[in-house]
PDB file of C-alpha atoms in Angstrom:
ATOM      1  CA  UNK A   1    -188.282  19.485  43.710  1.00 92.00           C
ATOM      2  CA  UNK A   2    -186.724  16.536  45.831  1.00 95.00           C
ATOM      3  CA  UNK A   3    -187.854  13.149  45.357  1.00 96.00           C
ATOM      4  CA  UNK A   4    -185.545  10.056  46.480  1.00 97.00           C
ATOM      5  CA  UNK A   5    -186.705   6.355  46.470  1.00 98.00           C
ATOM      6  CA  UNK A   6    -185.535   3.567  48.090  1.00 97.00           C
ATOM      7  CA  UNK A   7    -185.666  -0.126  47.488  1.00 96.00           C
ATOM      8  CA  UNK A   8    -186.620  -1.240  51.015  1.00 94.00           C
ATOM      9  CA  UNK A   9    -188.230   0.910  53.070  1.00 95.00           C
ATOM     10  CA  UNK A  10    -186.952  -1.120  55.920  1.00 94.00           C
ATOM     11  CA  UNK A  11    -183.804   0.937  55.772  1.00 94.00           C
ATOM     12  CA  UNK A  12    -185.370   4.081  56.707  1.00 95.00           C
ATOM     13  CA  UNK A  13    -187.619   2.749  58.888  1.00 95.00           C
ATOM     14  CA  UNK A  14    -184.771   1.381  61.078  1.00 92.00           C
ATOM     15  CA  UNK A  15    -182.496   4.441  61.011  1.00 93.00           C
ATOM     16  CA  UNK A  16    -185.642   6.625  62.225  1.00 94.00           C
ATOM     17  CA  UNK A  17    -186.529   3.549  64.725  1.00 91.00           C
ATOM     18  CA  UNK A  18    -183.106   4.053  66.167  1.00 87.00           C
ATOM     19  CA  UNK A  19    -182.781   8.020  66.475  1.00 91.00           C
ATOM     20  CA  UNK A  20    -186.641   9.075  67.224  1.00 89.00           C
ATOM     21  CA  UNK A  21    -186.389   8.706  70.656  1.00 86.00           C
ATOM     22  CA  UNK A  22    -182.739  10.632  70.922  1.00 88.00           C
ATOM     23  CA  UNK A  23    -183.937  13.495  68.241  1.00 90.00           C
ATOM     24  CA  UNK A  24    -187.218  14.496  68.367  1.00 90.00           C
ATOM     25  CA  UNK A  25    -186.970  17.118  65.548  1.00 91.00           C
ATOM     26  CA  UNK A  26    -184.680  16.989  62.754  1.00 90.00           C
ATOM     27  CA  UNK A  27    -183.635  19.446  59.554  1.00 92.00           C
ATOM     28  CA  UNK A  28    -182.827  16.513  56.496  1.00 94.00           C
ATOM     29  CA  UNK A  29    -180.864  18.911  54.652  1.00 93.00           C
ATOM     30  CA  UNK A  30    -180.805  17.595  51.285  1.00 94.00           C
ATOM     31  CA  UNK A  31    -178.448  18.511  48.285  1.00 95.00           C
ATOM     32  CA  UNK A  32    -177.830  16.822  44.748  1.00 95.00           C
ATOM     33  CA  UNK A  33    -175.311  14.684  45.992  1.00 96.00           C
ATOM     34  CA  UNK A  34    -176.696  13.300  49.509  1.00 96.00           C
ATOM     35  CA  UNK A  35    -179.514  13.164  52.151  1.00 96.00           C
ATOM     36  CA  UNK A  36    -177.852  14.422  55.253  1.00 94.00           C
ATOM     37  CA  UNK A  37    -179.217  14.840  58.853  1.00 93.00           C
ATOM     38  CA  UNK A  38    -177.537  16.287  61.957  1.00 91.00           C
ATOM     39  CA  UNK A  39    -179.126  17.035  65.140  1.00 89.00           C
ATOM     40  CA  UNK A  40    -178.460  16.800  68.723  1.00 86.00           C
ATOM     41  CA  UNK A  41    -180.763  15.580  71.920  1.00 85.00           C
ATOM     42  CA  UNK A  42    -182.995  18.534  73.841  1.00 83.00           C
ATOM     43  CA  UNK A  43    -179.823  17.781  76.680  1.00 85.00           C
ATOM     44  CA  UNK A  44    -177.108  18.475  74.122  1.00 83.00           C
ATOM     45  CA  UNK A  45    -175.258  15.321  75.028  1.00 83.00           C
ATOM     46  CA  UNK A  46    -175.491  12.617  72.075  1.00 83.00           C
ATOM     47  CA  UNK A  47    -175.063  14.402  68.364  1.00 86.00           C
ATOM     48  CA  UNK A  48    -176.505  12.249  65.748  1.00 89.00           C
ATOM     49  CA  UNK A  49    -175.275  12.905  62.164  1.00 89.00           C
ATOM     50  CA  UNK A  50    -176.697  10.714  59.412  1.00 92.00           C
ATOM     51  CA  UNK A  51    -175.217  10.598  55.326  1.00 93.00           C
ATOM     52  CA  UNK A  52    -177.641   8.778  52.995  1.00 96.00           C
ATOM     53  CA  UNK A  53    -175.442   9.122  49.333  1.00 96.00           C
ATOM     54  CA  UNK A  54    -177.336   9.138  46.407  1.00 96.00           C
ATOM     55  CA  UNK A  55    -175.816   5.256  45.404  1.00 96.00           C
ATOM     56  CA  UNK A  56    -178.059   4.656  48.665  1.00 95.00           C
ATOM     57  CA  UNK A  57    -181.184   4.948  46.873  1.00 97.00           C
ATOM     58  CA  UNK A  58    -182.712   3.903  43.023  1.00 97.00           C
ATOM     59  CA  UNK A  59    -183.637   6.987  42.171  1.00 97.00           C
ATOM     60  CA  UNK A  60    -182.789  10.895  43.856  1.00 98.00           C
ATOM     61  CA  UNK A  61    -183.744  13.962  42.198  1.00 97.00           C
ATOM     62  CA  UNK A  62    -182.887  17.492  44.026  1.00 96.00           C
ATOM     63  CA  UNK A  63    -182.538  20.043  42.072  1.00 94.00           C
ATOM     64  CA  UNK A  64    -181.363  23.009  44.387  1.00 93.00           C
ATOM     65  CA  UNK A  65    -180.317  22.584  48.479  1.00 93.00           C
ATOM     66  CA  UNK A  66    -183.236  22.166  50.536  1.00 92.00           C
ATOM     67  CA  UNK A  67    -183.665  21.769  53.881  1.00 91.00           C
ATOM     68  CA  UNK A  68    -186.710  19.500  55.260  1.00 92.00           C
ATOM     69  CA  UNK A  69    -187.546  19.757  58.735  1.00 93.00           C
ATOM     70  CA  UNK A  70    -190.047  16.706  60.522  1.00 93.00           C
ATOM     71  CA  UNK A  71    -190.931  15.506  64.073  1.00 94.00           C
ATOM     72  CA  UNK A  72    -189.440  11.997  63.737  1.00 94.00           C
ATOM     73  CA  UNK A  73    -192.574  10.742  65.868  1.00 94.00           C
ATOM     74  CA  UNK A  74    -194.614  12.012  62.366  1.00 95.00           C
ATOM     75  CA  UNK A  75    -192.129  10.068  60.135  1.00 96.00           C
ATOM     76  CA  UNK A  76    -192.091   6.976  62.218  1.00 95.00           C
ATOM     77  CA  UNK A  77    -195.679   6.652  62.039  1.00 96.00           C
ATOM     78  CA  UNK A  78    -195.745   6.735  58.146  1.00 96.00           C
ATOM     79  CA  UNK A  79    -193.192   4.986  57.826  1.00 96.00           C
ATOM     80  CA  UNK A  80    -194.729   1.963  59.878  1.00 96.00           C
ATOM     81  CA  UNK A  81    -197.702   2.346  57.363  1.00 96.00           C
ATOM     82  CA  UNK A  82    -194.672   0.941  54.984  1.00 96.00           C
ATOM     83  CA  UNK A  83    -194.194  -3.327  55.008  1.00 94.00           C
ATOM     84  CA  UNK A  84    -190.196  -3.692  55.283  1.00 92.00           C
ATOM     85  CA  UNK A  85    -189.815  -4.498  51.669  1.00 94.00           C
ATOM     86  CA  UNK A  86    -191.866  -2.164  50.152  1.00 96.00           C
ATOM     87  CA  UNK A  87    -190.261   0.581  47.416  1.00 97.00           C
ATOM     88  CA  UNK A  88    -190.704   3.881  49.589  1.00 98.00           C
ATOM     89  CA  UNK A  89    -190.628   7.455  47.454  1.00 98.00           C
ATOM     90  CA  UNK A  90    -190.177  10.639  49.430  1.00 97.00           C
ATOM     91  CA  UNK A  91    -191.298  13.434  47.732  1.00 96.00           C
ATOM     92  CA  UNK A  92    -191.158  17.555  48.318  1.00 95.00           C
ATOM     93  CA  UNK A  93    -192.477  19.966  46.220  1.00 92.00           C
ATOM     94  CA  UNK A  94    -191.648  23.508  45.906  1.00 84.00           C
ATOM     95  CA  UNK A  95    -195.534  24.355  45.577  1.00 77.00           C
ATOM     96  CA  UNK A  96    -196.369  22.135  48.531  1.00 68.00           C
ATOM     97  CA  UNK A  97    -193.639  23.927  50.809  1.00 71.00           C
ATOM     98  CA  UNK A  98    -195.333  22.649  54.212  1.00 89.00           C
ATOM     99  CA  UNK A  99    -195.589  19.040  53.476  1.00 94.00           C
ATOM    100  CA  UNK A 100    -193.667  15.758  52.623  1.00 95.00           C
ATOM    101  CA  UNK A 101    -195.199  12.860  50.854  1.00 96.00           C
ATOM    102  CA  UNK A 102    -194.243   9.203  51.148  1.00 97.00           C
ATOM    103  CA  UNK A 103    -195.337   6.881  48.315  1.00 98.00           C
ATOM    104  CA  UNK A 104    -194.888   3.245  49.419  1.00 98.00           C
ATOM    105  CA  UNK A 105    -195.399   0.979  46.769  1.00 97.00           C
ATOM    106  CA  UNK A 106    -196.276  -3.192  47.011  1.00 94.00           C
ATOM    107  CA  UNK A 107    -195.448  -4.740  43.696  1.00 86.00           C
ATOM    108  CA  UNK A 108    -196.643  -8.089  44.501  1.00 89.00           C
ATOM    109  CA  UNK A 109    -200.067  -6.817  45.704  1.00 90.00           C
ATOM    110  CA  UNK A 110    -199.937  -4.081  43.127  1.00 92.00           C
ATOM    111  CA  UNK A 111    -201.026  -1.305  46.311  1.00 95.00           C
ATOM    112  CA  UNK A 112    -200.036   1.900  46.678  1.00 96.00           C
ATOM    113  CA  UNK A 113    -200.105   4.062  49.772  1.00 97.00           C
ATOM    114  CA  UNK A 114    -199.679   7.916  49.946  1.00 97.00           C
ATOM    115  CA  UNK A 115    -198.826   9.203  53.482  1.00 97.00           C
ATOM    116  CA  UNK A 116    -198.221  13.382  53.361  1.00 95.00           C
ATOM    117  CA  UNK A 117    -196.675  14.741  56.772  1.00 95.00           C
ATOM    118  CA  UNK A 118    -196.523  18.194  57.808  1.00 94.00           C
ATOM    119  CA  UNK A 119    -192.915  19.895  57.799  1.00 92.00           C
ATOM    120  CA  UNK A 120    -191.823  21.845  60.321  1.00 90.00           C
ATOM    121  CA  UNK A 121    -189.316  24.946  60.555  1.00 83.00           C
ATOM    122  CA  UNK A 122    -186.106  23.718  62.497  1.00 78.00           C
ATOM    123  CA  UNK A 123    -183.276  26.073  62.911  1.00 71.00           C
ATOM    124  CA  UNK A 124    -180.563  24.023  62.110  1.00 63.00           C
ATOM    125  CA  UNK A 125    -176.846  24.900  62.340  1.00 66.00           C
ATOM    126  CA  UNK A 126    -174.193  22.696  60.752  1.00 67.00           C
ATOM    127  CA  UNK A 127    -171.640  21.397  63.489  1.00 69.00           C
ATOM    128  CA  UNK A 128    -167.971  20.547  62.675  1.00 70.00           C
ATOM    129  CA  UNK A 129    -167.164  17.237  63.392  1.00 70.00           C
ATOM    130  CA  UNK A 130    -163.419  16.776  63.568  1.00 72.00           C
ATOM    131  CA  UNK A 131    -162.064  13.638  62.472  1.00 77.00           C
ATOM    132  CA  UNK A 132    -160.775  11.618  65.396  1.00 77.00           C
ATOM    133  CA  UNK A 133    -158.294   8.770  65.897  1.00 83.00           C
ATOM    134  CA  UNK A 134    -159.797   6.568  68.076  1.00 80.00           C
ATOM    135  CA  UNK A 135    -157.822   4.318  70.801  1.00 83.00           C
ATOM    136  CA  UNK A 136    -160.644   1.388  69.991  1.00 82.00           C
ATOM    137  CA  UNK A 137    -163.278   0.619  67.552  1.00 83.00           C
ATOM    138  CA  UNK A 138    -165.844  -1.645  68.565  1.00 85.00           C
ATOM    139  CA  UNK A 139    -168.205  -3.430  65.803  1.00 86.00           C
ATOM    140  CA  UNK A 140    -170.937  -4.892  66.527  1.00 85.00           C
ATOM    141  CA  UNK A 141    -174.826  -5.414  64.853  1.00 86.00           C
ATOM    142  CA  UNK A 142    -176.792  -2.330  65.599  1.00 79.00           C
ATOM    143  CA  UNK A 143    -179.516  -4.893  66.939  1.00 82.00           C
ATOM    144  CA  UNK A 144    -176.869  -5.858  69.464  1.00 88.00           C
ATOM    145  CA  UNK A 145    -175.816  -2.735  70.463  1.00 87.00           C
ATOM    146  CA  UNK A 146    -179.678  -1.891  70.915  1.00 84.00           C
ATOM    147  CA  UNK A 147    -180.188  -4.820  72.875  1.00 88.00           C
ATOM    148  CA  UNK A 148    -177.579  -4.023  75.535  1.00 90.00           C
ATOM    149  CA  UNK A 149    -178.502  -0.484  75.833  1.00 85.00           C
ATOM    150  CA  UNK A 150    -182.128  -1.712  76.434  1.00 86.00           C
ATOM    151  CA  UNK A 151    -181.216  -4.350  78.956  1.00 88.00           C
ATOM    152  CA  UNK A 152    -178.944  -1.441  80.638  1.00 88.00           C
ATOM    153  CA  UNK A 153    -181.673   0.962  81.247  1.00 85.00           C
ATOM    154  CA  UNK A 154    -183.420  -1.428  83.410  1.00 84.00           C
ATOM    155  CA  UNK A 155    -181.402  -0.146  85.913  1.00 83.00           C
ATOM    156  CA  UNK A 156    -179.802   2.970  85.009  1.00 84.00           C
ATOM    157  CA  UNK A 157    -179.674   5.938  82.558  1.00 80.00           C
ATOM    158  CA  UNK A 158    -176.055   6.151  82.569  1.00 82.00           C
ATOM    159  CA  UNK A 159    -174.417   3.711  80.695  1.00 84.00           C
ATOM    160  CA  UNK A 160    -170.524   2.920  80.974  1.00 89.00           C
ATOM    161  CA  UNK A 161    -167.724   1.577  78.290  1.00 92.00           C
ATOM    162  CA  UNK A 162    -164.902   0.217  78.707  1.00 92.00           C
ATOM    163  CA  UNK A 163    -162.717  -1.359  76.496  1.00 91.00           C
ATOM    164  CA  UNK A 164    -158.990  -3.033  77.171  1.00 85.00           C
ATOM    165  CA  UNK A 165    -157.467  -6.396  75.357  1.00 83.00           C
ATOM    166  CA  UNK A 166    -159.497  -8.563  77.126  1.00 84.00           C
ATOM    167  CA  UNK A 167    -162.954  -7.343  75.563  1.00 88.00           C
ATOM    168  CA  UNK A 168    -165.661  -4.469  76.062  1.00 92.00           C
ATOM    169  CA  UNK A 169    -167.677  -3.959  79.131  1.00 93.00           C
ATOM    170  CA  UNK A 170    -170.909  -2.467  78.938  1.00 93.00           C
ATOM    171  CA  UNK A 171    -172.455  -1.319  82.624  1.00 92.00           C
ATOM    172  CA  UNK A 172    -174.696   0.560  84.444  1.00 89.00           C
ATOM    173  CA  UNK A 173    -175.645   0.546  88.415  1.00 87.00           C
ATOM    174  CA  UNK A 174    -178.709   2.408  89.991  1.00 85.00           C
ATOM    175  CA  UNK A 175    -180.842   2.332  93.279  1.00 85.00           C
ATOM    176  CA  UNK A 176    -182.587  -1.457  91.968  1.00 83.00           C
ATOM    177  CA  UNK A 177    -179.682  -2.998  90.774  1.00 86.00           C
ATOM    178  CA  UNK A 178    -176.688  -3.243  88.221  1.00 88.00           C
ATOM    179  CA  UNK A 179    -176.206  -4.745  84.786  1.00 90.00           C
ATOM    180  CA  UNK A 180    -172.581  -5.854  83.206  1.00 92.00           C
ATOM    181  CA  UNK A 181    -172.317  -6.999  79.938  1.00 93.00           C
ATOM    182  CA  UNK A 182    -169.060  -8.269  78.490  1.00 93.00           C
ATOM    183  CA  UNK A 183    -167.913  -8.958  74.766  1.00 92.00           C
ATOM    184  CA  UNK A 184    -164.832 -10.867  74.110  1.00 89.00           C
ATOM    185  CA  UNK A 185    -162.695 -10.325  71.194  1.00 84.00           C
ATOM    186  CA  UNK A 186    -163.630 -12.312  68.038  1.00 78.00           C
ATOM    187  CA  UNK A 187    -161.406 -13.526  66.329  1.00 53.00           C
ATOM    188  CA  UNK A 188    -161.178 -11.477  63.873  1.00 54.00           C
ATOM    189  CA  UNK A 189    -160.422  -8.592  66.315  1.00 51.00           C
ATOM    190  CA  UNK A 190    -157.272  -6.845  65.724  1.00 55.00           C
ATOM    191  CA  UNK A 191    -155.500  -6.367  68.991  1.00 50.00           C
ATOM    192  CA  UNK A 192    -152.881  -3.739  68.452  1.00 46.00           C
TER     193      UNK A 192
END
């Protein structure tokens, strides 16, 4: 059995939001100590690897290694059935091997709503991911970053970084028309 709950449901809702239209398929491989997801786009370009520790959530039961594999088109669509700060339980049962349920609970309007999605069997091969020293780290609110990407694509589906002292550069040029986007260093930035 595997059952985790979460607080907010808006978490989940917003990592899913953010990867669905990257991964279209993912294995949540799910052990007693975390929720984990890795999975890379149908070009094999962008990798997306996801950790969800069990401090993440209020409750998380799993009592042997599982892997749980769902369209992320399925699991967006129950998970919009969720308001943001709903309590949302995802449950698997051994019996029940083809499905996942999520309970999302409304304590002020004492409702309850069960959505059960199919599972699906994803191959799903564990990548090492060498730990890298990076020349810069850029930080920056996930809506932000989203934001620029979208205002990119306008234009182009390649999207260029650059980074020196002076700030990062965000751009992208294509047969209509460029877009540059610059971010200065706060000051908190460290400039080393």
């Amino acid at each position: 059995m595997f059952e985790a709950k979460l607080a907010n449901a808006a978490l989940l809702k917003k990592i899913i939001e953010a990867i669905k239209d990257l991964v279209t398929d993912a294995p949540f491989d799910c052990s007693e100590s975390a929720m984990c997801l890795q999975a890379m786009d149908s070009s094999h370009v962008a990798l997306v690897s996801l950790k969800m520790e069990v401090g993440l959530f209020d409750t998380y039961r799993c009592d042997r290694t599982i892997n749980l594999g769902m369209s992320l088109a399925n699991m967006s669509k129950a998970l919009k059935c969720a308001n943001n700060d709903d309590t949302c339980m995802i449950k698997y049962e051994e019996g029940d091997s083809d499905s996942i349920t999520f309970t999302f609970a409304d304590t002020k309007r004492d409702k309850t709503q069960d959505v059960t999605v199919k599972m699906m069997d994803i191959d799903s091969e564990h990548l090492g991911i060498p730990e890298q020293d990076y020349a810069v780290v850029c930080e920056m609110p996930s809506s932000e970053f989203q934001k620029t990407c979208k205002d990119l694509t306008m234009f182009t589906d390649t999207l260029n970084v650059t980074a020196t002292k002076a700030g990062i550069v965000f751009s992208g040029k294509g047969d209509n028309g460029q877009t540059v986007i610059t971010y200065s260093p706060n000051s908190s930035a460290d400039n080393e």
